[in-house]
Amino acid sequence: MLPELGNFALVLALCLAIAQSVLPLIGASTGNEPLMRTGRSLAVGQFVFLVFSYFALTWAFVVSDFSVEYVARNSNLALPMQYKITAVWGGHEGSLLMWVTILAAWGVAVAAFSKALPREMLARVMGVLGMVSVGFLAFTVLTSNPFNRLLRVPADGADLNPLLQDPGMIVHPPLLYMGYVGMSVVFAFAIAALISGRLDAAWARWSRPWTTVAWCFMTLGIGVGSWWAYYELGWGGWWFWDPVENASFMPWLVATALIHSLAVTEKRGGFKVWTLMLAILAFALTILGAFIVRSGVITSVHSFAADPDRGIFLLGMLAVTLLGALLLYALRAPRVGFGGGFGWYSRESLLLGNNVLLAVACAAVFVGTFYPLALDAFGLGKISVGPPYFDSVFLPLMIPLLFLVGIAPQVAWKLADPVETARQLRWAFLAALAISVVWPLTMGLWKPLTALGLGLAAWILLTAALDIRNRMMRRRSQGIGSMVRSLRPSFFGMHLAHAGLAIVVVAISMVNSYEVDRDVRLGPGETASAGGFEFTLMGVEPVRGPNYDADQATIIVTRNEAHVAVLTPQRRYYDSQPENPMLQASLNRRPTRDVYVSLGERLEGEAWLVRLHYKPYMFWMWTGGLLMAFGGFLAAADRRYRLARDRAFITEEGLAPPKRPVGREVLE
Amino acid sequence: MKLRRVLLPLVAVLAILGLFYVGLGMDARELPSPLVGKPAPAFELESFFDPEVTITEADFIGEVALVNVWASWCVTCLREKPLLMELARQGITIHSFNYRDTRADAMRYLSRDNNPYTTIAFDPDGDAGLEWGVYATPETYVLDARGMIRYKRIGPLNAKILEEEVLPLIARLEAEKP
């Protein structure tokens, strides 16, 4: 009964979404206030129904109701409870339900936090969000209903894909969906601005925290995905340029560009049209991501079961979004205006550089991902584009970008003097240079690319520290409290996020140059070495987990005869698919290196194939990613944005500034 | 002028959407292998170990053999390698293309855990890969003694495929060898 109620709630949510996509917009164009206000309550209603629906599906998993087809395919009786709950989003249908639920949650958040938005603007934003909801809800109900029943109820379910039975997998999809879905809010703001033809600093100030928060979630989602792949897939790789990774990376790149372009729009009124275009593209890329993953158009480890109907539907959504948004853009963008001018050397010009580089990077990823498909479509053969392409295209784009990260925050808006920048930053530059020479030597071998990467990372960190110090020193006379207060969250958050990026760059530079992977044959008592560590296999014994058998090796790791760790990698044979063993790697993590062992096949006798990894600075990769997201959250939490909301004047016309005489008027 | 500004993005968007539409109709997993049953395609490449030596399809022909396409950047190849080592130990000849790779990287790849390959043709630009219809690494072909392609597998070999398909086929081909 509960699944039917869940289904019913899902359909009701769709009905509310349809109303939400029409009524507020009519209200906004006719100036009908009650209609405008419906947006908010419809969003709340939608959210309530979807939460209920989501709960109904979760319950079906908890009680193992295998009459629900989706449950039967993605769970079984032996599955541990925490994975039963997370299996809700382990397959296509359930993950879509989660997607629409999160979308509704964002809608409620917008309704709740944007009380000070002009009514027309809020109504339009809610209307556009309603349309996005209609798209995804209709997709769920029509092609991917998670509540479909089975006529013949199986005694036990299949299983959740063993790869997904892992803590990393529990958090990866929700975080990523939070980010993806957040892009719809950004998109809604952009479309609302296009409809009204008004785009000013206030609009940018409202959009900024939403964009930043969505970006943070996307950063976390991608980071956790990479972390999960790193230890769970047992290859020691953390990024594979897989089409689906690219699908999440492309909107991230565009969103990163958008954050920076929004800064220009808010502070200087510049880049207006470009900002809108980026917002549209970021959202379109999230739909494209869904299309790639869920249509089967490209094969990848991430692909859900392919179904051409779903592909057609998502393609239709993509077409409507792109054509609709671009048509609106073509009609309205000239009215929005291009914004003020700026000198050839100014913060605007440097941020323009940032935007161009990020956009080109995204285009390069796009080409690499779809080039094989295009060739195939024209009958020119099937090819695959591997990491060599992406590495060789990406590196030359990232070097100037990272260099700019160090400069742009120090440079004044509108017009600046490069000589002045050079004077300010010369010591930071020399110090970064020195670090790039010395740091790689600690790894025993100096490599130019590593030196370049470490130098750029040091450059970002040093210039950030310099900027923070300068700002505090300006308030030196006013005491320490004032000095600390001068570090506004938006300012400090920006530098934290940049520092996070620098730390990720350190990790990439180090691990790409100095990692050691060795496949060795080890019998009991035998020792092999990798990366300066010795690995001794003590033995391999069978162990039993909740729903799998495993061979577990005990490997003692030493360095120069000093004990380092005991590692216990497993080779798991899940009851549901024992012929497809899963590698459970075992890691010993330290700040500047991971030692990592996974257990391969059994060779003759008691000997095993063991894979030894030495991964320098991997810890920095995850720390850097967290720092980036944390910096973003901090920046988004700046009171500046909230004050702006409180101060915003609500007028019938929309975003008009408060109509107050600027000077004193002489009255008769 | 104004029209062109609108038209250009429109055409681009329509082209991309059209591409995806066509892509939907194709099944990326279903890979027709027109080469099965045909002679090994001709090629001419440097030997991996010695740039002075030229390797052609003739070097692959003469006995029942596997032809494996690999690259050092291909993680799946690395996972497949132990299986190839095992096959080599059993005395099965494995020729190979080192595909879109550099000698230095590939050398490191080989030195990690020995070299299962009898012959390695160095194909840095994927030239021979094109002739052989390489779709994605790793790929494995089975050649009979006369140099006919008898089987093609895209993606890594595994124990199941070996036992059910590849090894029986090799045994059969050995038996029908003149």
Coordinates of C-alpha atoms in Angstrom, one line a residue, chain A residues 361-635:
Chain A
A361 CA 39.0 24.0 -20.7
C362 CA 35.4 23.0 -20.6
A363 CA 35.2 23.0 -24.4
A364 CA 38.3 20.8 -24.6
V365 CA 36.7 18.3 -22.2
F366 CA 33.5 18.5 -24.3
V367 CA 35.3 17.7 -27.5
G368 CA 37.3 14.9 -26.0
T369 CA 34.1 13.3 -24.6
F370 CA 32.0 13.6 -27.7
Y371 CA 34.5 13.4 -30.5
P372 CA 34.3 9.6 -30.6
L373 CA 30.6 9.8 -30.8
A374 CA 30.7 12.3 -33.6
L375 CA 33.1 10.1 -35.6
D376 CA 30.9 7.1 -35.0
A377 CA 27.8 9.0 -36.1
F378 CA 29.4 9.9 -39.4
G379 CA 30.5 6.3 -39.9
L380 CA 34.2 7.2 -39.6
G381 CA 34.9 4.4 -37.2
K382 CA 35.0 3.9 -33.4
I383 CA 37.8 5.4 -31.5
S384 CA 38.5 6.2 -27.9
V385 CA 40.0 9.3 -26.5
G386 CA 42.3 8.6 -23.6
P387 CA 44.0 10.5 -20.8
P388 CA 46.9 11.5 -23.1
Y389 CA 44.6 13.9 -25.0
F390 CA 43.1 15.4 -21.9
D391 CA 46.4 15.8 -20.1
S392 CA 48.1 17.4 -23.1
V393 CA 45.2 19.9 -23.6
F394 CA 44.5 20.6 -19.9
L395 CA 48.0 21.3 -18.7
P396 CA 48.7 24.4 -20.9
L397 CA 45.4 25.9 -19.9
M398 CA 45.9 25.3 -16.2
I399 CA 49.3 26.9 -15.9
P400 CA 48.3 30.4 -16.8
L401 CA 45.1 30.0 -14.9
L402 CA 46.9 29.1 -11.7
F403 CA 49.3 32.0 -12.3
L404 CA 46.3 34.4 -12.5
V405 CA 44.9 33.1 -9.3
G406 CA 47.9 34.6 -7.5
I407 CA 47.6 38.0 -9.2
A408 CA 43.9 38.8 -9.7
P409 CA 42.9 39.3 -6.0
Q410 CA 45.7 41.9 -5.6
V411 CA 44.8 44.0 -8.6
A412 CA 42.4 46.9 -8.5
W413 CA 39.1 47.1 -10.4
K414 CA 38.8 49.1 -13.5
L415 CA 42.4 50.1 -14.1
A416 CA 45.6 49.0 -12.5
D417 CA 49.3 49.3 -13.0
P418 CA 51.2 46.1 -13.9
V419 CA 54.4 47.6 -12.6
E420 CA 52.7 48.2 -9.2
T421 CA 51.6 44.5 -9.1
A422 CA 55.1 43.4 -10.0
R423 CA 56.5 45.5 -7.2
Q424 CA 54.0 44.1 -4.7
L425 CA 54.4 40.5 -5.6
R426 CA 58.1 40.3 -6.5
W427 CA 59.1 38.7 -3.2
A428 CA 56.3 36.2 -3.4
F429 CA 57.4 35.4 -6.9
L430 CA 61.0 34.8 -5.9
A431 CA 60.0 32.8 -2.9
A432 CA 57.7 30.6 -5.1
L433 CA 60.6 30.2 -7.5
A434 CA 62.9 29.1 -4.7
I435 CA 60.3 26.6 -3.4
S436 CA 59.8 25.2 -6.9
V437 CA 63.5 24.5 -7.0
V438 CA 63.9 23.0 -3.5
W439 CA 60.6 21.2 -2.8
P440 CA 60.9 18.5 -5.5
L441 CA 64.4 17.7 -4.2
T442 CA 62.8 16.3 -1.0
M443 CA 61.4 13.5 -3.2
G444 CA 64.9 12.6 -4.3
L445 CA 64.6 13.5 -7.9
W446 CA 64.0 16.9 -9.5
K447 CA 61.4 17.0 -12.3
P448 CA 60.6 20.1 -14.2
L449 CA 56.8 19.6 -14.4
T450 CA 56.6 18.9 -10.7
A451 CA 58.7 22.0 -10.0
L452 CA 56.3 24.0 -12.1
G453 CA 53.2 22.7 -10.3
L454 CA 54.7 23.1 -6.8
G455 CA 56.0 26.6 -7.7
L456 CA 52.5 27.6 -8.9
A457 CA 50.9 26.2 -5.7
A458 CA 53.4 28.1 -3.6
W459 CA 52.7 31.2 -5.6
I460 CA 49.0 31.0 -4.9
L461 CA 49.6 30.3 -1.2
L462 CA 52.1 33.1 -0.7
T463 CA 50.2 35.7 -2.6
A464 CA 47.0 34.8 -0.6
A465 CA 48.9 35.1 2.6
L466 CA 50.3 38.5 1.5
D467 CA 46.9 39.8 0.6
I468 CA 45.5 38.8 3.9
R469 CA 48.4 40.4 5.7
N470 CA 48.1 43.6 3.8
R471 CA 44.4 43.9 4.5
M472 CA 45.0 43.4 8.2
M473 CA 47.9 45.8 8.4
R474 CA 45.7 48.5 7.0
R475 CA 43.7 48.4 10.2
R476 CA 46.7 48.0 12.4
S477 CA 46.1 51.3 14.3
Q478 CA 42.6 50.2 15.2
G479 CA 43.6 47.2 17.3
I480 CA 43.6 43.4 16.8
G481 CA 39.8 43.0 16.8
S482 CA 39.4 45.4 13.9
M483 CA 42.3 43.6 12.1
V484 CA 40.5 40.3 12.4
R485 CA 37.2 41.8 11.4
S486 CA 38.7 43.2 8.3
L487 CA 38.9 39.6 7.0
R488 CA 35.3 39.5 5.8
P489 CA 34.1 35.9 5.2
S490 CA 33.8 36.5 1.5
F491 CA 37.4 37.7 1.3
F492 CA 38.8 35.0 3.6
G493 CA 36.7 32.3 2.0
M494 CA 38.0 33.2 -1.5
H495 CA 41.6 32.9 -0.3
L496 CA 40.8 29.6 1.5
A497 CA 39.3 28.2 -1.7
H498 CA 42.3 29.3 -3.7
A499 CA 44.6 27.8 -1.1
G500 CA 42.6 24.6 -1.4
L501 CA 43.1 24.6 -5.2
A502 CA 46.9 25.1 -4.6
I503 CA 47.0 22.2 -2.2
V504 CA 45.2 20.0 -4.8
V505 CA 47.8 21.1 -7.3
V506 CA 50.6 20.0 -4.9
A507 CA 49.0 16.6 -4.7
I508 CA 48.6 16.2 -8.4
S509 CA 52.1 17.4 -9.1
M510 CA 53.6 15.0 -6.5
V511 CA 51.5 11.9 -7.2
N512 CA 51.8 12.1 -11.0
S513 CA 55.6 12.3 -10.8
Y514 CA 56.5 10.1 -7.9
E515 CA 53.9 7.5 -7.4
V516 CA 55.0 3.9 -7.5
D517 CA 52.7 1.0 -8.5
R518 CA 54.1 -2.5 -8.6
D519 CA 52.4 -5.8 -9.2
V520 CA 54.3 -8.5 -7.4
R521 CA 54.0 -12.2 -6.8
L522 CA 54.2 -12.8 -3.0
G523 CA 54.2 -16.1 -1.2
P524 CA 53.8 -16.3 2.6
G525 CA 56.9 -14.9 4.3
E526 CA 58.1 -13.3 1.1
T527 CA 59.0 -9.6 0.9
A528 CA 58.8 -7.0 -1.9
S529 CA 59.6 -3.4 -1.9
A530 CA 58.0 -0.3 -3.5
G531 CA 58.7 3.4 -3.0
G532 CA 61.2 2.7 -0.2
F533 CA 58.9 0.5 1.8
E534 CA 59.1 -3.3 2.3
F535 CA 56.0 -5.3 2.2
T536 CA 56.0 -8.8 3.8
L537 CA 53.1 -11.2 3.2
M538 CA 52.3 -13.0 6.4
G539 CA 49.5 -15.0 5.1
V540 CA 46.1 -15.1 3.5
E541 CA 43.1 -16.4 5.3
P542 CA 39.4 -16.6 4.5
V543 CA 37.1 -14.3 6.4
R544 CA 33.3 -13.8 6.3
G545 CA 31.6 -10.5 6.0
P546 CA 27.8 -9.7 6.3
N547 CA 27.1 -10.7 2.7
Y548 CA 30.4 -11.8 1.3
D549 CA 33.3 -14.2 1.7
A550 CA 36.7 -12.7 1.4
D551 CA 40.4 -13.7 1.2
Q552 CA 42.2 -11.4 3.6
A553 CA 45.9 -10.9 3.4
T554 CA 48.0 -9.7 6.3
I555 CA 50.9 -7.6 5.0
I556 CA 53.4 -6.0 7.3
V557 CA 54.9 -2.8 6.0
T558 CA 58.3 -1.7 7.2
R559 CA 60.7 1.1 6.2
N560 CA 64.4 0.7 6.9
E561 CA 63.5 -2.1 9.3
A562 CA 61.2 0.2 11.3
H563 CA 57.6 -1.0 11.6
V564 CA 55.1 1.2 9.6
A565 CA 51.8 -0.6 9.5
V566 CA 49.9 -3.9 9.2
L567 CA 47.7 -3.8 6.1
T568 CA 44.8 -6.2 5.5
P569 CA 43.6 -6.0 1.9
Q570 CA 40.7 -8.2 1.0
R571 CA 39.4 -9.8 -2.1
R572 CA 35.7 -10.0 -1.6
Y573 CA 33.3 -12.5 -3.2
Y574 CA 29.8 -11.1 -2.7
D575 CA 27.1 -13.8 -2.4
S576 CA 25.1 -12.3 -5.2
Q577 CA 28.0 -12.4 -7.7
P578 CA 30.9 -14.4 -6.4
E579 CA 32.4 -14.7 -9.9
N580 CA 33.1 -10.9 -9.9
P581 CA 35.4 -10.3 -6.9
M582 CA 35.8 -6.8 -5.5
L583 CA 39.1 -5.5 -4.3
Q584 CA 39.0 -3.9 -0.9
A585 CA 42.3 -2.1 -0.7
S586 CA 44.0 -1.4 2.6
L587 CA 45.7 1.9 3.2
N588 CA 48.1 3.5 5.6
R589 CA 47.7 7.3 5.3
R590 CA 50.1 9.9 6.4
P591 CA 50.2 13.6 5.6
T592 CA 52.8 13.3 2.9
R593 CA 52.2 9.8 1.5
D594 CA 49.8 6.9 1.3
V595 CA 51.0 3.3 1.3
Y596 CA 48.3 1.2 -0.3
V597 CA 48.0 -2.5 -1.0
S598 CA 45.4 -4.4 -2.9
L599 CA 45.1 -8.2 -3.3
G600 CA 45.0 -9.6 -6.8
E601 CA 44.5 -13.1 -8.0
R602 CA 45.8 -16.2 -6.4
L603 CA 48.7 -17.6 -8.4
E604 CA 50.1 -21.1 -8.1
G605 CA 50.3 -22.6 -4.6
E606 CA 50.2 -20.2 -1.7
A607 CA 51.5 -17.3 -3.8
W608 CA 49.3 -14.2 -4.6
L609 CA 49.4 -11.4 -6.9
V610 CA 49.7 -8.3 -4.8
R611 CA 49.6 -4.7 -6.0
L612 CA 51.8 -2.3 -4.0
H613 CA 51.2 1.5 -4.2
Y614 CA 53.2 4.3 -2.9
K615 CA 51.2 7.5 -3.4
P616 CA 52.9 10.7 -2.2
Y617 CA 50.7 13.6 -1.0
M618 CA 47.4 12.0 -1.7
F619 CA 46.2 13.4 1.7
W620 CA 46.6 16.9 0.2
M621 CA 44.3 16.1 -2.6
W622 CA 41.3 15.5 -0.3
T623 CA 42.3 18.2 2.1
G624 CA 42.5 20.7 -0.8
G625 CA 39.1 19.7 -2.1
L626 CA 37.6 20.1 1.4
L627 CA 39.2 23.5 1.8
M628 CA 37.9 24.7 -1.5
A629 CA 34.3 23.7 -0.6
F630 CA 34.8 25.2 2.9
G631 CA 36.1 28.4 1.5
G632 CA 33.1 28.6 -0.7
F633 CA 30.6 28.0 2.1
L634 CA 32.3 30.6 4.2
A635 CA 32.1 33.2 1.3

